[in-house]
CSV table of C-alpha atoms (C1' of nucleotides) in Angstrom, one decimal:
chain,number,residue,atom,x,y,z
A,30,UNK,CA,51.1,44.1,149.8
A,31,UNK,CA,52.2,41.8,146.6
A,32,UNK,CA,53.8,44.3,143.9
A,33,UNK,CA,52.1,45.2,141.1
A,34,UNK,CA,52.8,43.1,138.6
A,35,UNK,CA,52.3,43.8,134.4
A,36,UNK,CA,50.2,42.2,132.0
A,37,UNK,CA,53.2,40.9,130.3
A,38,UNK,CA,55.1,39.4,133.3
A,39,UNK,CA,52.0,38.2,134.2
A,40,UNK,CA,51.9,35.5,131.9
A,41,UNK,CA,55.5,34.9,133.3
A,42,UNK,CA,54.2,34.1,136.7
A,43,UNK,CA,51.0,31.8,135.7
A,44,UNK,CA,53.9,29.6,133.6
A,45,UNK,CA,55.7,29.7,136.8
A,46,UNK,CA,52.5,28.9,138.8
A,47,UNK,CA,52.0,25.6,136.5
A,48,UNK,CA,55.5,24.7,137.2
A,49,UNK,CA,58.3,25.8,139.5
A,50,UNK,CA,61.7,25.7,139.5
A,51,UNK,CA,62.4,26.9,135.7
A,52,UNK,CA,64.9,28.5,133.9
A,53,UNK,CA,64.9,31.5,131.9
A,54,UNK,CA,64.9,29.2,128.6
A,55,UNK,CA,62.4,27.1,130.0
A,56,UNK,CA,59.7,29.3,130.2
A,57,UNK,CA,60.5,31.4,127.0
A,58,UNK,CA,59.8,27.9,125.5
A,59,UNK,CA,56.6,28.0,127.4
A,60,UNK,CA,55.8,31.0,126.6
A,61,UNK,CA,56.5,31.2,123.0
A,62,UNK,CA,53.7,30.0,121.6
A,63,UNK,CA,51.3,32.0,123.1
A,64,UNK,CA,53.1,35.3,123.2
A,65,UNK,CA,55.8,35.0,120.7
A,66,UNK,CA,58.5,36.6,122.6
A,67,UNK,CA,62.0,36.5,122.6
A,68,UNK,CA,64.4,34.8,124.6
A,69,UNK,CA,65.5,38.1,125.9
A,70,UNK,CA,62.1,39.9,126.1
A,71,UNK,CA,61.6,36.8,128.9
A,72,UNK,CA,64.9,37.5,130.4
A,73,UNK,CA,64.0,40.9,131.4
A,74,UNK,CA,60.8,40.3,133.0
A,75,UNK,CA,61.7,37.1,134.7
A,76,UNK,CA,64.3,40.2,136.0
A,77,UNK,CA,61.9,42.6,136.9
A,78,UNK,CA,59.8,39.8,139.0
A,79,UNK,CA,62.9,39.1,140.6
A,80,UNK,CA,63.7,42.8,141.4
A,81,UNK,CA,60.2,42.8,142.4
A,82,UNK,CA,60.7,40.2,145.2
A,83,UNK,CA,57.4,38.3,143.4
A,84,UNK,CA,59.6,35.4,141.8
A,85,UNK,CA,63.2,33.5,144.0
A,86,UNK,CA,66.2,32.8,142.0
A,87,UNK,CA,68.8,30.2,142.1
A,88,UNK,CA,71.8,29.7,140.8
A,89,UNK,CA,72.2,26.4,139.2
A,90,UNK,CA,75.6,26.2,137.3
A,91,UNK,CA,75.7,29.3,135.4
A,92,UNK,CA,72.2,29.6,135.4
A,93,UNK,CA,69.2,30.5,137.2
A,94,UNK,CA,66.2,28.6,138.3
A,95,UNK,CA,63.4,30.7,138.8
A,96,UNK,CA,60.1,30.1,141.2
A,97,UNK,CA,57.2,32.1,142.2
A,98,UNK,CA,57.5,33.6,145.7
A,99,UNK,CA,53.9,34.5,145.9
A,100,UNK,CA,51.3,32.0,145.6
A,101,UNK,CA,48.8,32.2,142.7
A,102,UNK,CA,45.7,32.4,145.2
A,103,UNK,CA,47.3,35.4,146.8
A,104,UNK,CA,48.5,37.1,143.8
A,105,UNK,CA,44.8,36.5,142.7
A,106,UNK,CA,43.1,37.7,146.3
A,107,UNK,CA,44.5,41.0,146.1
A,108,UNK,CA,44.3,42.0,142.5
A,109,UNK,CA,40.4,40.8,142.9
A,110,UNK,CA,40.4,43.4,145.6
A,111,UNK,CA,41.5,45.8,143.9
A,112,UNK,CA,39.2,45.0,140.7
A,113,UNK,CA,36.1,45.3,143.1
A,114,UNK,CA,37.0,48.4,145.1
A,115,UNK,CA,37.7,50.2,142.0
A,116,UNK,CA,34.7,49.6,139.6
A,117,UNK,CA,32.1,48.2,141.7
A,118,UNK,CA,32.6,49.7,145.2
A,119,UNK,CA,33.9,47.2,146.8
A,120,UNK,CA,31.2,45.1,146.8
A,121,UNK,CA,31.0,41.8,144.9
A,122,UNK,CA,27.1,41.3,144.4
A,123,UNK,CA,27.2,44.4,141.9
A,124,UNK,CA,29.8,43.1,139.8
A,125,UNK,CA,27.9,39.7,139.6
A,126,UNK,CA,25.2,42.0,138.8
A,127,UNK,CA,26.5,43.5,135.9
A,128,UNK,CA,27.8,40.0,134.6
A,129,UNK,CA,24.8,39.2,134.5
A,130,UNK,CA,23.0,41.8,132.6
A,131,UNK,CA,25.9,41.7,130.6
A,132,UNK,CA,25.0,38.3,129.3
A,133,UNK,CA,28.2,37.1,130.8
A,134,UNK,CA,26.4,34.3,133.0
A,135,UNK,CA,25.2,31.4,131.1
A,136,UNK,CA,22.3,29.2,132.5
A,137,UNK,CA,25.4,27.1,133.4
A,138,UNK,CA,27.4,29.7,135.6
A,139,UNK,CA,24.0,30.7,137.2
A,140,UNK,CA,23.7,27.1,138.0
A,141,UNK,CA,27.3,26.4,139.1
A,142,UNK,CA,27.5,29.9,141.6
A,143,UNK,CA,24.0,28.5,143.4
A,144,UNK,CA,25.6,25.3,144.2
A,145,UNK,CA,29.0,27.0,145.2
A,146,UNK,CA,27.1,29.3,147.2
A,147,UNK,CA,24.7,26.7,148.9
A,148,UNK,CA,28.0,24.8,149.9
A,149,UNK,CA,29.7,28.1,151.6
A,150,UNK,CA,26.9,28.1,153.7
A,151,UNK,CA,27.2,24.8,155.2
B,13,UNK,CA,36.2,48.5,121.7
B,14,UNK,CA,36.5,51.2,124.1
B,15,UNK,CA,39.9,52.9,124.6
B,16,UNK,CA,42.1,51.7,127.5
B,17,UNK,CA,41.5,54.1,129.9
B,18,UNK,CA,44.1,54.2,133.5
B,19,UNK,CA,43.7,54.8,136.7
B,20,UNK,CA,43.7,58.1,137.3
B,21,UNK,CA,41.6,58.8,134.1
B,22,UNK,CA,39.1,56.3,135.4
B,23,UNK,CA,38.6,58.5,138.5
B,24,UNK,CA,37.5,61.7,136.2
B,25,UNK,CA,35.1,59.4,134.6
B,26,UNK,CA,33.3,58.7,137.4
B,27,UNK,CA,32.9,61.9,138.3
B,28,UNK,CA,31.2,62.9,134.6
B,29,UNK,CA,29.5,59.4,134.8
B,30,UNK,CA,27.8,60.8,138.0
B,31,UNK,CA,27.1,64.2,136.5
B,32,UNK,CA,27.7,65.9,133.2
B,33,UNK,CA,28.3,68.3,131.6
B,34,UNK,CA,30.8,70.0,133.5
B,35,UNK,CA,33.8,72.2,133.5
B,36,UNK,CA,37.5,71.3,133.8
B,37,UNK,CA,37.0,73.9,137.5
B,38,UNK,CA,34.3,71.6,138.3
B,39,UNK,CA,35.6,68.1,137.6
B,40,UNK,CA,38.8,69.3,139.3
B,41,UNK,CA,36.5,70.6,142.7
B,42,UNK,CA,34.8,67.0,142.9
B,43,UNK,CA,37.7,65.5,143.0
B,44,UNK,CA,40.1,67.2,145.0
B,45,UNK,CA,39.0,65.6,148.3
B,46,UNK,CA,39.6,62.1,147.1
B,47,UNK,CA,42.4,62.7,145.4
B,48,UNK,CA,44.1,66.4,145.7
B,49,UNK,CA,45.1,67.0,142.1
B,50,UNK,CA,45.7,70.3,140.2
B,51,UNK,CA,43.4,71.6,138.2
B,52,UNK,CA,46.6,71.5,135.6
B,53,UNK,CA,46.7,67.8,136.6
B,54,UNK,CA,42.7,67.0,136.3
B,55,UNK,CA,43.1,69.4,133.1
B,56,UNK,CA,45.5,67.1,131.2
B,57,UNK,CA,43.7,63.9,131.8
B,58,UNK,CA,40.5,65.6,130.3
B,59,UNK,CA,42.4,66.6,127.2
B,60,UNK,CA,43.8,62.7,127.5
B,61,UNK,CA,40.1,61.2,127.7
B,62,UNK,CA,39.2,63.5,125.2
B,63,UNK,CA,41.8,62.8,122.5
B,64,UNK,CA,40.6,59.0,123.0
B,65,UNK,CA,37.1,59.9,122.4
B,66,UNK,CA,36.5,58.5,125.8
B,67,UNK,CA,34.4,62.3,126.3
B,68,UNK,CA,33.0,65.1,124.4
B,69,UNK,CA,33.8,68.5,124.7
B,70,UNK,CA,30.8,71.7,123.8
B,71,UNK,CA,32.4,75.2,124.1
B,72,UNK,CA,30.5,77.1,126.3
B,73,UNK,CA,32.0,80.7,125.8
B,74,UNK,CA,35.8,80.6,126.8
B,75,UNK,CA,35.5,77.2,128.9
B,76,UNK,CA,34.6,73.3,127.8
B,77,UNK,CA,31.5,71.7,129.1
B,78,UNK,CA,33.3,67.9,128.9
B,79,UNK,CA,30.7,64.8,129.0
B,80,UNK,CA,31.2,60.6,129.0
B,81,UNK,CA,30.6,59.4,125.7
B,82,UNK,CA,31.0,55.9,126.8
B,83,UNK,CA,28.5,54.1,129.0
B,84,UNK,CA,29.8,53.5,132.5
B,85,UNK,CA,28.1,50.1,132.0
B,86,UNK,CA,29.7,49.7,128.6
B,87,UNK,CA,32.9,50.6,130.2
B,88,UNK,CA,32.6,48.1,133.4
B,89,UNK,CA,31.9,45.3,131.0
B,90,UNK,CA,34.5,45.5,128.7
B,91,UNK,CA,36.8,45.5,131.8
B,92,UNK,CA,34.9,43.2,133.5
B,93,UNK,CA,35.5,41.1,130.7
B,94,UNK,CA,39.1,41.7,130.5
B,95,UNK,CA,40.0,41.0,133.6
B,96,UNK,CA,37.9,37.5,134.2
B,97,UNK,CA,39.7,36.8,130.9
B,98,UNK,CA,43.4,37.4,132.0
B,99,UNK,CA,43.0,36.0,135.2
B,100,UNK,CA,40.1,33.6,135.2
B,101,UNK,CA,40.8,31.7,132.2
B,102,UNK,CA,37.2,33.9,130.9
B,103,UNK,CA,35.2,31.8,133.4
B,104,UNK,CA,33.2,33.6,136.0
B,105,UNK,CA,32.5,31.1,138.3
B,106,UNK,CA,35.8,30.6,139.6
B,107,UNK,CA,36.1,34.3,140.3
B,108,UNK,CA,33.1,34.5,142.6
B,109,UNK,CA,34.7,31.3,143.9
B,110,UNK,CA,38.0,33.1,144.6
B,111,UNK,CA,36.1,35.6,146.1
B,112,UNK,CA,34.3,33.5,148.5
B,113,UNK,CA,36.9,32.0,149.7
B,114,UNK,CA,39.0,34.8,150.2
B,115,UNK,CA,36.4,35.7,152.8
B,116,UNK,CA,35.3,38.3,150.8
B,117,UNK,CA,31.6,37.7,150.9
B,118,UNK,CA,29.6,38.2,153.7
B,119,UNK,CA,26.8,36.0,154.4
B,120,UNK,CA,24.4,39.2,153.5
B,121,UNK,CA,26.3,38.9,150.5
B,122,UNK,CA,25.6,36.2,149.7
B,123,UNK,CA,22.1,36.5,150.6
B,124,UNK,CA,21.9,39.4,147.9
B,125,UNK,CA,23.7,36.8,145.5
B,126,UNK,CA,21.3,34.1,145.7
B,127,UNK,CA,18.5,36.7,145.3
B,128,UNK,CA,20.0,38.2,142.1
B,129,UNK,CA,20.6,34.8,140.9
B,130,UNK,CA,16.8,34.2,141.4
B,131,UNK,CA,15.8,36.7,139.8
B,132,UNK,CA,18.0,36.0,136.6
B,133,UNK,CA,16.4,32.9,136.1
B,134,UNK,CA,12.5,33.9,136.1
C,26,DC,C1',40.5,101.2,126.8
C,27,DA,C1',43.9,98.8,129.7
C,28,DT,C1',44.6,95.2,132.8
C,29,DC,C1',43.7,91.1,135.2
C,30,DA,C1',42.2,86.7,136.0
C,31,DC,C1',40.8,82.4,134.2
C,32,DT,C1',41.0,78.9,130.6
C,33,DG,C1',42.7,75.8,127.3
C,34,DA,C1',47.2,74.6,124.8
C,35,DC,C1',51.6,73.3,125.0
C,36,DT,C1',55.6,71.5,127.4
C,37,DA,C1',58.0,68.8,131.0
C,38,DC,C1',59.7,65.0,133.3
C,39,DA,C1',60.4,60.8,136.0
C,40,DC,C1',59.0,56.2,136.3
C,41,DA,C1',56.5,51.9,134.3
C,42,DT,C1',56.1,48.8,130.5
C,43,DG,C1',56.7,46.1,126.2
C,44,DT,C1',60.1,44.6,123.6
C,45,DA,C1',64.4,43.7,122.6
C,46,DG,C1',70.0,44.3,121.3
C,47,DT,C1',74.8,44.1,123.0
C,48,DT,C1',78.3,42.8,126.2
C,49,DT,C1',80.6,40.0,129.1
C,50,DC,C1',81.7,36.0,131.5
C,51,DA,C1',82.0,31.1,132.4
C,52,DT,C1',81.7,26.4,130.7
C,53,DT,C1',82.5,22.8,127.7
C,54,DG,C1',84.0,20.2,123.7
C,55,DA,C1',88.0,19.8,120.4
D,1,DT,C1',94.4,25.2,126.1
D,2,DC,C1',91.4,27.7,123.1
D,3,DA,C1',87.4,28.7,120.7
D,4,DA,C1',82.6,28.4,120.5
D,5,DT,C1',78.3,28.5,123.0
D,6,DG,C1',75.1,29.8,126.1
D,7,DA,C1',73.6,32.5,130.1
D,8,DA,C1',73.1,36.6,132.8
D,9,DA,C1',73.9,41.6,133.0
D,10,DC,C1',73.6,45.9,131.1
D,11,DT,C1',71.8,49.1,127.8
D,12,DA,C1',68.1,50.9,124.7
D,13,DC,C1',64.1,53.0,123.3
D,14,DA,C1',59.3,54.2,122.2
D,15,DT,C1',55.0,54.7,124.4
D,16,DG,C1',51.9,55.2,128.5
D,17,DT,C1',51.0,57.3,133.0
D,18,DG,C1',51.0,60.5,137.0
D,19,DT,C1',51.7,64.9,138.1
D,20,DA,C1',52.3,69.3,137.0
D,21,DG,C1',54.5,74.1,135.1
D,22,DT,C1',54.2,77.8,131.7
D,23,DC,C1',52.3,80.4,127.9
D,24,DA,C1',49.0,82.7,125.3
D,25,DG,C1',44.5,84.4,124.4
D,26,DT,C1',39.9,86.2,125.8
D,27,DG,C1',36.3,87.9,128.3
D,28,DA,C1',35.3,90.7,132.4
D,29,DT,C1',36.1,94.9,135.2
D,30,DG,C1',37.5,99.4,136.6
DNA sequence: CATCACTGACTACACATGTAGTTTCATTGA
DNA sequence: TCAATGAAACTACATGTGTAGTCAGTGATG
């Protein structure tokens, strides 16, 4: 069972999935413009991950390089998991339902689901 | 834009989205099995949901009658949203994807899908 | 009419989360 | 060697959340 992980230090981890090792400076730069946080505000939820056993440390120097301990995918599997059993039941064909009433399936994604589907089955 | 509404709170919704009105005693009774909360408990995240505007409340003599004034659908598709956002870059696709090959999809599943799908485009 | 039980209102409290500021320690350049 | 710099560690603090306890009022009941 991953730890739950936060909205913010989520963004944390998907820098770290793009690029691992980095240190704490390194991803507040990579951060920054999309989030606008400081330097510190990074500090303390690269620690949290860390106290969470989600992201590895180590020590370079007198610093830190950080890298995810969980892949994305898994990270991603179990919070899916969770989504589904909570709204829809657990089942996946009434949450693509509601997308698509919802309007969120375009002609496209309609398109692009058949042919992933088509492939699982062979 | 629908108030954030957590976990437990969610849980009282769906018990109102499946019937309504009802009283604090009754929400409480229909959800002690799942979860075994207090009344107090069920009683304070009905005043919560209510001082979002997430339900109404009627007096009916000394007690509340409480009732969803948000859609369940309205609701699952504004998290729905959210969370294909946040975690799939706002494409849908690559949640089903995820989904599918996280072995999460049965072939009947995917039956059903390719069905719905159908149907979508006539 | 006096009392009791039930109900909403108010209060509580620990832990999570978002968002930092402050302190301390080690390294490095002068 | 000593001061400045940069990094982690520690501290802070408001708000949200899970989970309830207590209080006060009102309708029902003997």
């Amino acid at each position: 069972m991953v730890e739950r992980i936060s909205d913010a230090e989520h963004e944390i981890m998907e820098v770290l999935w793009q690029k691992a090792p980095l240190t704490a400076t390194e991803v507040a730069d990579r951060v920054a413009d999309a989030k606008g946080w400081s330097l510190q505000t990074v500090k303390t939820l690269l620690s949290r991950l860390a106290a969470k056993a989600v992201i590895g440390t180590e020590r370079d120097g007198r610093r830190f390089q950080y890298s995810p301990l969980v892949e994305r995918d898994a990270y991603l599997a179990g919070v899916s998991r969770k989504f589904v059993d909570r709204l829809f039941g657990g089942k996946v064909t009434p949450l693509v339902a509601h997308l698509a009433e919802a309007d969120e399936l375009s002609d496209d994604d309609i398109r692009e689901i058949e042919e992933l589907l088509r492939e699982l089955k062979a």
